mmCIF file of N, CA, C and O in Angstrom:
data_model
loop_
_atom_site.group_PDB
_atom_site.id
_atom_site.type_symbol
_atom_site.label_atom_id
_atom_site.label_comp_id
_atom_site.label_asym_id
_atom_site.label_seq_id
_atom_site.Cartn_x
_atom_site.Cartn_y
_atom_site.Cartn_z
ATOM 1 N N UNK Z 1 3.104 13.236 -1.606
ATOM 2 C CA UNK Z 1 2.713 12.722 -2.243
ATOM 3 C C UNK Z 1 2.752 11.464 -1.051
ATOM 4 O O UNK Z 1 3.833 11.292 -0.321
ATOM 5 N N UNK Z 2 1.242 10.944 -0.450
ATOM 6 C CA UNK Z 2 1.779 9.942 0.773
ATOM 7 C C UNK Z 2 0.401 8.795 0.960
ATOM 8 O O UNK Z 2 -0.646 9.082 -0.096
ATOM 9 N N UNK Z 3 1.238 7.809 1.490
ATOM 10 C CA UNK Z 3 0.779 6.436 0.489
ATOM 11 C C UNK Z 3 0.589 6.145 1.988
ATOM 12 O O UNK Z 3 0.596 5.593 3.087
ATOM 13 N N UNK Z 4 -0.622 4.759 1.935
ATOM 14 C CA UNK Z 4 -1.064 4.205 3.047
ATOM 15 C C UNK Z 4 -1.329 3.433 2.889
ATOM 16 O O UNK Z 4 -1.345 2.367 1.414
ATOM 17 N N UNK Z 5 -0.452 1.834 3.460
ATOM 18 C CA UNK Z 5 -0.699 0.982 3.543
ATOM 19 C C UNK Z 5 -1.107 0.284 4.887
ATOM 20 O O UNK Z 5 -1.143 -0.127 5.781
ATOM 21 N N UNK Z 6 -1.869 -0.970 4.125
ATOM 22 C CA UNK Z 6 -3.257 -1.799 4.875
ATOM 23 C C UNK Z 6 -2.519 -3.068 5.061
ATOM 24 O O UNK Z 6 -2.061 -3.704 4.149
ATOM 25 N N UNK Z 7 -2.615 -3.456 6.180
ATOM 26 C CA UNK Z 7 -1.807 -4.594 6.466
ATOM 27 C C UNK Z 7 -1.954 -5.354 7.636
ATOM 28 O O UNK Z 7 -2.994 -4.521 8.291
ATOM 29 N N UNK Z 8 -1.207 -6.348 8.053
ATOM 30 C CA UNK Z 8 -1.957 -7.050 9.215
ATOM 31 C C UNK Z 8 -0.038 -7.724 9.558
ATOM 32 O O UNK Z 8 0.553 -8.015 9.378
ATOM 33 N N UNK Z 9 -0.434 -8.337 10.578
ATOM 34 C CA UNK Z 9 0.484 -9.057 11.432
ATOM 35 C C UNK Z 9 0.765 -10.748 10.885
ATOM 36 O O UNK Z 9 0.035 -10.944 10.465
ATOM 37 N N UNK Z 10 1.652 -10.715 10.928
ATOM 38 C CA UNK Z 10 2.184 -12.572 10.375
ATOM 39 C C UNK Z 10 1.531 -12.182 8.771
ATOM 40 O O UNK Z 10 1.126 -12.973 8.335
ATOM 41 N N UNK Z 11 2.149 -11.332 7.821
ATOM 42 C CA UNK Z 11 1.532 -11.197 6.186
ATOM 43 C C UNK Z 11 3.075 -11.213 5.087
ATOM 44 O O UNK Z 11 2.965 -10.236 5.457
ATOM 45 N N UNK Z 12 3.024 -12.591 5.075
ATOM 46 C CA UNK Z 12 4.291 -12.520 4.324
ATOM 47 C C UNK Z 12 4.376 -11.088 3.121
ATOM 48 O O UNK Z 12 5.109 -10.072 2.747
ATOM 49 N N UNK Z 13 2.975 -10.853 1.966
ATOM 50 C CA UNK Z 13 2.716 -10.373 1.268
ATOM 51 C C UNK Z 13 2.888 -8.922 2.032
ATOM 52 O O UNK Z 13 3.582 -8.326 0.375
ATOM 53 N N UNK Z 14 2.595 -8.878 3.183
ATOM 54 C CA UNK Z 14 2.629 -7.183 3.727
ATOM 55 C C UNK Z 14 3.903 -6.519 3.505
ATOM 56 O O UNK Z 14 4.594 -5.777 3.198
ATOM 57 N N UNK Z 15 5.013 -7.863 3.952
ATOM 58 C CA UNK Z 15 6.480 -7.290 3.938
ATOM 59 C C UNK Z 15 7.014 -7.367 3.135
ATOM 60 O O UNK Z 15 7.640 -6.529 2.782
ATOM 61 N N UNK Z 16 6.702 -8.113 2.266
ATOM 62 C CA UNK Z 16 7.304 -8.143 0.457
ATOM 63 C C UNK Z 16 6.530 -6.555 -0.263
ATOM 64 O O UNK Z 16 6.895 -5.677 -0.304
ATOM 65 N N UNK Z 17 5.194 -6.059 -0.018
ATOM 66 C CA UNK Z 17 4.801 -4.781 -0.667
ATOM 67 C C UNK Z 17 5.619 -3.026 -0.001
ATOM 68 O O UNK Z 17 5.959 -2.857 -0.569
ATOM 69 N N UNK Z 18 5.328 -3.741 1.366
ATOM 70 C CA UNK Z 18 6.509 -2.505 2.521
ATOM 71 C C UNK Z 18 7.560 -2.654 1.727
ATOM 72 O O UNK Z 18 8.275 -1.288 1.547
ATOM 73 N N UNK Z 19 8.753 -3.465 1.590
ATOM 74 C CA UNK Z 19 9.913 -3.404 0.934
ATOM 75 C C UNK Z 19 9.992 -2.947 -0.455
ATOM 76 O O UNK Z 19 10.607 -2.437 -0.570
ATOM 77 N N UNK Z 20 8.914 -3.279 -1.349
ATOM 78 C CA UNK Z 20 8.714 -2.648 -2.524
ATOM 79 C C UNK Z 20 8.375 -1.222 -2.621
ATOM 80 O O UNK Z 20 8.988 -0.252 -3.133
ATOM 81 N N UNK Z 21 7.426 -0.551 -1.215
ATOM 82 C CA UNK Z 21 7.484 0.774 -0.903
ATOM 83 C C UNK Z 21 8.633 1.590 -1.377
ATOM 84 O O UNK Z 21 9.122 3.197 -0.864
ATOM 85 N N UNK Z 22 9.319 0.933 0.237
ATOM 86 C CA UNK Z 22 10.703 1.307 -0.007
ATOM 87 C C UNK Z 22 11.230 1.568 -0.795
ATOM 88 O O UNK Z 22 12.703 2.372 -0.898
ATOM 89 N N UNK Z 23 11.542 0.526 -1.386
ATOM 90 C CA UNK Z 23 12.847 0.699 -2.648
ATOM 91 C C UNK Z 23 12.237 1.982 -3.230
ATOM 92 O O UNK Z 23 13.317 2.883 -3.794
ATOM 93 N N UNK Z 24 10.941 1.682 -3.705
ATOM 94 C CA UNK Z 24 10.555 3.429 -4.857
ATOM 95 C C UNK Z 24 10.618 4.627 -4.354
ATOM 96 O O UNK Z 24 11.047 5.364 -4.841
ATOM 97 N N UNK Z 25 11.227 4.564 -2.616
ATOM 98 C CA UNK Z 25 11.480 5.693 -2.043
ATOM 99 C C UNK Z 25 12.443 5.963 -2.138
ATOM 100 O O UNK Z 25 12.521 7.580 -2.075
ATOM 101 N N UNK Z 26 13.400 5.340 -2.751
ATOM 102 C CA UNK Z 26 14.683 5.930 -2.697
ATOM 103 C C UNK Z 26 14.602 6.694 -4.629
ATOM 104 O O UNK Z 26 15.443 7.454 -4.363
ATOM 105 N N UNK Z 27 13.455 6.263 -5.034
ATOM 106 C CA UNK Z 27 13.720 7.586 -6.286
ATOM 107 C C UNK Z 27 12.297 8.473 -6.405
ATOM 108 O O UNK Z 27 13.124 9.099 -7.068
ATOM 109 N N UNK Z 28 11.779 8.198 -5.270
ATOM 110 C CA UNK Z 28 10.281 9.129 -5.127
ATOM 111 C C UNK Z 28 10.343 9.883 -3.999
ATOM 112 O O UNK Z 28 10.279 8.699 -3.331
ATOM 113 N N UNK Z 29 9.929 11.237 -4.055
ATOM 114 C CA UNK Z 29 9.761 10.871 -2.562
ATOM 115 C C UNK Z 29 7.651 10.737 -2.459
ATOM 116 O O UNK Z 29 7.007 12.047 -2.690
ATOM 117 N N UNK Z 30 7.987 10.611 -1.269
ATOM 118 C CA UNK Z 30 6.443 9.982 -0.750
ATOM 119 C C UNK Z 30 6.514 9.181 0.902
ATOM 120 O O UNK Z 30 7.498 8.706 1.051
ATOM 121 N N UNK Z 31 5.566 9.422 1.725
ATOM 122 C CA UNK Z 31 5.623 8.864 3.086
ATOM 123 C C UNK Z 31 4.740 7.653 2.545
ATOM 124 O O UNK Z 31 3.488 7.643 2.037
ATOM 125 N N UNK Z 32 4.543 6.720 4.135
ATOM 126 C CA UNK Z 32 4.522 5.847 4.244
ATOM 127 C C UNK Z 32 3.506 5.576 5.464
ATOM 128 O O UNK Z 32 4.461 5.897 6.241
ATOM 129 N N UNK Z 33 2.423 5.379 5.349
ATOM 130 C CA UNK Z 33 1.083 5.726 6.665
ATOM 131 C C UNK Z 33 1.273 3.895 6.534
ATOM 132 O O UNK Z 33 0.482 3.228 6.151
ATOM 133 N N UNK Z 34 1.623 3.145 7.687
ATOM 134 C CA UNK Z 34 0.800 1.898 7.574
ATOM 135 C C UNK Z 34 -0.198 1.399 8.691
ATOM 136 O O UNK Z 34 -0.187 1.589 9.925
ATOM 137 N N UNK Z 35 -1.160 0.816 8.306
ATOM 138 C CA UNK Z 35 -2.132 0.685 9.110
ATOM 139 C C UNK Z 35 -2.279 -0.360 9.337
ATOM 140 O O UNK Z 35 -2.963 -1.490 8.376
ATOM 141 N N UNK Z 36 -2.711 -1.308 10.466
ATOM 142 C CA UNK Z 36 -3.117 -2.536 11.351
ATOM 143 C C UNK Z 36 -4.286 -2.492 11.017
ATOM 144 O O UNK Z 36 -5.334 -1.994 12.118
ATOM 145 N N UNK Z 37 -4.706 -3.391 9.959
ATOM 146 C CA UNK Z 37 -6.898 -3.336 9.943
ATOM 147 C C UNK Z 37 -7.287 -4.136 10.720
ATOM 148 O O UNK Z 37 -8.391 -4.025 11.234
ATOM 149 N N UNK Z 38 -6.379 -5.011 11.821
ATOM 150 C CA UNK Z 38 -7.094 -5.206 12.708
ATOM 151 C C UNK Z 38 -7.632 -4.629 14.065
ATOM 152 O O UNK Z 38 -8.211 -4.630 15.492
ATOM 153 N N UNK Z 39 -6.773 -2.689 13.795
ATOM 154 C CA UNK Z 39 -6.549 -2.387 14.783
ATOM 155 C C UNK Z 39 -8.160 -1.414 14.926
ATOM 156 O O UNK Z 39 -8.559 -0.203 15.396
ATOM 157 N N UNK Z 40 -8.793 -1.617 13.534
ATOM 158 C CA UNK Z 40 -10.377 -1.299 13.138
ATOM 159 C C UNK Z 40 -11.122 -2.411 12.632
ATOM 160 O O UNK Z 40 -11.305 -2.507 11.562
ATOM 161 N N UNK Z 41 -12.771 -2.355 12.676
ATOM 162 C CA UNK Z 41 -13.111 -3.204 12.302
ATOM 163 C C UNK Z 41 -13.859 -2.978 11.366
ATOM 164 O O UNK Z 41 -14.333 -4.052 10.383
ATOM 165 N N UNK Z 42 -13.785 -2.180 10.697
ATOM 166 C CA UNK Z 42 -14.197 -1.364 9.836
ATOM 167 C C UNK Z 42 -13.279 -1.590 8.366
ATOM 168 O O UNK Z 42 -14.046 -1.802 7.382
ATOM 169 N N UNK Z 43 -12.340 -1.056 8.579
ATOM 170 C CA UNK Z 43 -11.322 -1.864 8.249
ATOM 171 C C UNK Z 43 -11.010 -3.121 7.885
ATOM 172 O O UNK Z 43 -10.687 -3.500 6.458
ATOM 173 N N UNK Z 44 -11.082 -3.978 9.240
ATOM 174 C CA UNK Z 44 -10.734 -4.985 8.806
ATOM 175 C C UNK Z 44 -12.588 -6.068 7.885
ATOM 176 O O UNK Z 44 -11.794 -6.476 6.877
ATOM 177 N N UNK Z 45 -13.017 -5.708 7.854
ATOM 178 C CA UNK Z 45 -14.509 -5.958 6.811
ATOM 179 C C UNK Z 45 -14.278 -5.551 5.410
ATOM 180 O O UNK Z 45 -14.076 -6.182 4.426
ATOM 181 N N UNK Z 46 -13.108 -4.303 5.219
ATOM 182 C CA UNK Z 46 -13.291 -4.026 3.975
ATOM 183 C C UNK Z 46 -12.468 -4.242 3.649
ATOM 184 O O UNK Z 46 -12.245 -5.245 2.121
ATOM 185 N N UNK Z 47 -11.304 -4.875 3.993
ATOM 186 C CA UNK Z 47 -9.856 -5.054 3.521
ATOM 187 C C UNK Z 47 -9.550 -6.733 3.894
ATOM 188 O O UNK Z 47 -8.240 -7.219 2.805
ATOM 189 N N UNK Z 48 -10.300 -7.647 4.687
ATOM 190 C CA UNK Z 48 -10.141 -8.560 5.044
ATOM 191 C C UNK Z 48 -8.777 -9.554 4.373
ATOM 192 O O UNK Z 48 -8.134 -10.448 4.270
ATOM 193 N N UNK Z 49 -10.011 -9.877 2.704
ATOM 194 C CA UNK Z 49 -9.411 -10.305 2.130
ATOM 195 C C UNK Z 49 -8.263 -9.941 0.927
ATOM 196 O O UNK Z 49 -7.864 -10.723 0.152
ATOM 197 N N UNK Z 50 -8.206 -8.284 1.082
ATOM 198 C CA UNK Z 50 -7.467 -7.850 -0.174
ATOM 199 C C UNK Z 50 -5.948 -7.865 0.784
ATOM 200 O O UNK Z 50 -4.918 -7.115 -0.273
ATOM 201 N N UNK Z 51 -5.848 -7.390 1.568
ATOM 202 C CA UNK Z 51 -4.516 -7.349 2.630
ATOM 203 C C UNK Z 51 -3.321 -7.985 1.452
ATOM 204 O O UNK Z 51 -3.157 -9.505 0.971
ATOM 205 N N UNK Z 52 -1.835 -7.658 1.144
ATOM 206 C CA UNK Z 52 -1.901 -5.761 1.378
ATOM 207 C C UNK Z 52 -2.856 -4.743 0.623
ATOM 208 O O UNK Z 52 -2.901 -5.518 -0.916
ATOM 209 N N UNK Z 53 -2.561 -4.051 0.843
ATOM 210 C CA UNK Z 53 -3.905 -2.726 -0.278
ATOM 211 C C UNK Z 53 -2.930 -1.459 0.762
ATOM 212 O O UNK Z 53 -2.737 -0.825 1.408
ATOM 213 N N UNK Z 54 -2.481 -1.107 -0.827
ATOM 214 C CA UNK Z 54 -1.692 0.253 -1.268
ATOM 215 C C UNK Z 54 -2.929 1.515 -1.605
ATOM 216 O O UNK Z 54 -3.662 1.593 -2.688
ATOM 217 N N UNK Z 55 -2.669 2.514 -1.227
ATOM 218 C CA UNK Z 55 -3.707 3.325 -1.012
ATOM 219 C C UNK Z 55 -2.818 4.785 -1.073
ATOM 220 O O UNK Z 55 -2.253 5.421 -0.085
ATOM 221 N N UNK Z 56 -3.476 5.608 -2.320
ATOM 222 C CA UNK Z 56 -2.936 6.959 -2.655
ATOM 223 C C UNK Z 56 -3.846 8.044 -2.660
ATOM 224 O O UNK Z 56 -5.055 7.429 -3.829
ATOM 225 N N UNK Z 57 -4.266 8.796 -1.954
ATOM 226 C CA UNK Z 57 -5.428 9.536 -2.574
ATOM 227 C C UNK Z 57 -6.086 9.235 -2.133
ATOM 228 O O UNK Z 57 -7.254 9.201 -2.802
ATOM 229 N N UNK Z 58 -6.513 8.428 -1.409
ATOM 230 C CA UNK Z 58 -7.765 7.480 -0.662
ATOM 231 C C UNK Z 58 -8.186 6.647 -2.190
ATOM 232 O O UNK Z 58 -9.266 6.107 -1.916
ATOM 233 N N UNK Z 59 -7.573 6.555 -2.839
ATOM 234 C CA UNK Z 59 -7.731 5.961 -3.782
ATOM 235 C C UNK Z 59 -6.330 4.028 -4.132
ATOM 236 O O UNK Z 59 -5.281 4.323 -3.884
ATOM 237 N N UNK Z 60 -7.143 3.225 -4.164
ATOM 238 C CA UNK Z 60 -6.689 1.932 -3.935
ATOM 239 C C UNK Z 60 -6.002 1.615 -5.324
ATOM 240 O O UNK Z 60 -6.537 1.885 -6.356
ATOM 241 N N UNK Z 61 -4.522 1.696 -5.496
ATOM 242 C CA UNK Z 61 -3.801 2.089 -6.279
ATOM 243 C C UNK Z 61 -3.465 0.478 -6.567
ATOM 244 O O UNK Z 61 -3.317 -0.401 -8.079
ATOM 245 N N UNK Z 62 -3.212 -0.706 -5.418
ATOM 246 C CA UNK Z 62 -2.890 -2.411 -5.600
ATOM 247 C C UNK Z 62 -3.047 -2.848 -4.530
ATOM 248 O O UNK Z 62 -3.538 -2.154 -3.420
ATOM 249 N N UNK Z 63 -3.225 -4.335 -4.647
ATOM 250 C CA UNK Z 63 -3.556 -4.861 -3.351
ATOM 251 C C UNK Z 63 -3.259 -5.833 -3.811
ATOM 252 O O UNK Z 63 -2.642 -6.601 -4.940
ATOM 253 N N UNK Z 64 -3.161 -6.976 -2.740
ATOM 254 C CA UNK Z 64 -2.212 -8.432 -3.016
ATOM 255 C C UNK Z 64 -1.518 -8.456 -3.458
ATOM 256 O O UNK Z 64 -0.461 -8.038 -2.609
ATOM 257 N N UNK Z 65 -0.604 -8.952 -4.621
ATOM 258 C CA UNK Z 65 0.575 -9.352 -5.102
ATOM 259 C C UNK Z 65 1.257 -7.901 -5.075
ATOM 260 O O UNK Z 65 0.722 -7.734 -6.674
ATOM 261 N N UNK Z 66 1.663 -7.246 -4.500
ATOM 262 C CA UNK Z 66 1.894 -6.012 -4.706
ATOM 263 C C UNK Z 66 3.323 -5.982 -5.364
ATOM 264 O O UNK Z 66 4.047 -6.556 -5.859
ATOM 265 N N UNK Z 67 2.884 -4.927 -7.158
ATOM 266 C CA UNK Z 67 4.104 -4.993 -7.934
ATOM 267 C C UNK Z 67 4.691 -3.557 -8.413
ATOM 268 O O UNK Z 67 3.971 -3.005 -8.400
ATOM 269 N N UNK Z 68 5.536 -3.447 -8.410
ATOM 270 C CA UNK Z 68 6.457 -2.745 -8.355
ATOM 271 C C UNK Z 68 6.563 -1.702 -9.124
ATOM 272 O O UNK Z 68 6.306 -0.548 -8.933
ATOM 273 N N UNK Z 69 6.677 -2.066 -10.739
ATOM 274 C CA UNK Z 69 5.989 -1.215 -11.637
ATOM 275 C C UNK Z 69 4.903 -0.381 -11.018
ATOM 276 O O UNK Z 69 4.378 0.792 -12.496
ATOM 277 N N UNK Z 70 4.077 -1.217 -11.047
ATOM 278 C CA UNK Z 70 2.615 -0.256 -11.564
ATOM 279 C C UNK Z 70 2.792 0.260 -10.427
ATOM 280 O O UNK Z 70 1.729 1.485 -10.790
ATOM 281 N N UNK Z 71 2.902 0.124 -9.396
ATOM 282 C CA UNK Z 71 2.916 1.499 -8.220
ATOM 283 C C UNK Z 71 3.915 2.281 -9.083
ATOM 284 O O UNK Z 71 3.478 3.449 -8.836
ATOM 285 N N UNK Z 72 5.176 2.190 -8.845
ATOM 286 C CA UNK Z 72 5.862 3.390 -9.885
ATOM 287 C C UNK Z 72 5.084 4.314 -11.169
ATOM 288 O O UNK Z 72 5.144 5.418 -10.748
ATOM 289 N N UNK Z 73 4.095 3.275 -11.682
ATOM 290 C CA UNK Z 73 3.638 4.210 -12.836
ATOM 291 C C UNK Z 73 2.139 5.338 -12.200
ATOM 292 O O UNK Z 73 1.981 6.318 -12.377
ATOM 293 N N UNK Z 74 1.986 4.754 -11.298
ATOM 294 C CA UNK Z 74 0.574 5.561 -10.411
ATOM 295 C C UNK Z 74 1.530 6.578 -9.855
ATOM 296 O O UNK Z 74 0.518 7.620 -9.705
ATOM 297 N N UNK Z 75 2.579 6.061 -9.156
ATOM 298 C CA UNK Z 75 2.770 7.529 -8.455
ATOM 299 C C UNK Z 75 3.254 8.824 -9.790
ATOM 300 O O UNK Z 75 3.367 9.509 -9.077
ATOM 301 N N UNK Z 76 4.154 8.165 -10.194
ATOM 302 C CA UNK Z 76 4.615 9.098 -11.391
ATOM 303 C C UNK Z 76 3.956 10.058 -12.323
ATOM 304 O O UNK Z 76 3.701 11.422 -12.235
ATOM 305 N N UNK Z 77 2.072 8.805 -12.260
ATOM 306 C CA UNK Z 77 1.321 9.617 -12.963
ATOM 307 C C UNK Z 77 0.161 10.731 -11.956
ATOM 308 O O UNK Z 77 -0.064 11.680 -12.275
ATOM 309 N N UNK Z 78 0.802 10.331 -10.703
ATOM 310 C CA UNK Z 78 0.435 11.465 -9.336
ATOM 311 C C UNK Z 78 1.125 12.759 -9.384
ATOM 312 O O UNK Z 78 0.892 13.466 -8.966
ATOM 313 N N UNK Z 79 1.885 12.068 -9.748
ATOM 314 C CA UNK Z 79 3.305 13.357 -9.511
ATOM 315 C C UNK Z 79 2.881 14.375 -10.663
ATOM 316 O O UNK Z 79 3.443 15.851 -10.356
ATOM 317 N N UNK Z 80 2.932 13.694 -11.408
ATOM 318 C CA UNK Z 80 2.676 14.905 -12.930
ATOM 319 C C UNK Z 80 1.472 15.465 -13.157
ATOM 320 O O UNK Z 80 0.922 16.727 -14.757
ATOM 321 N N UNK Z 81 0.539 15.281 -12.074
ATOM 322 C CA UNK Z 81 -0.677 15.977 -12.074
ATOM 323 C C UNK Z 81 -0.590 17.238 -11.419
ATOM 324 O O UNK Z 81 -0.469 17.327 -10.651
#
């Protein structure tokens, strides 16, 4: 599985989201691709107020305050499908 984490610099929520994902990696196999929305105008326009955004297989599964259990449930569902 592959997760995209849309972030921006100087974003405390983004750092917390990254920490949550790294904790989940201890129990589940997935890769994390971190993408800075300020490197792409289209992404900046799309996600500006939502950051951080966690995306799995092209679907947004969490944004803003990232909760570990919410992401864990979505990852488990994806593993079992």
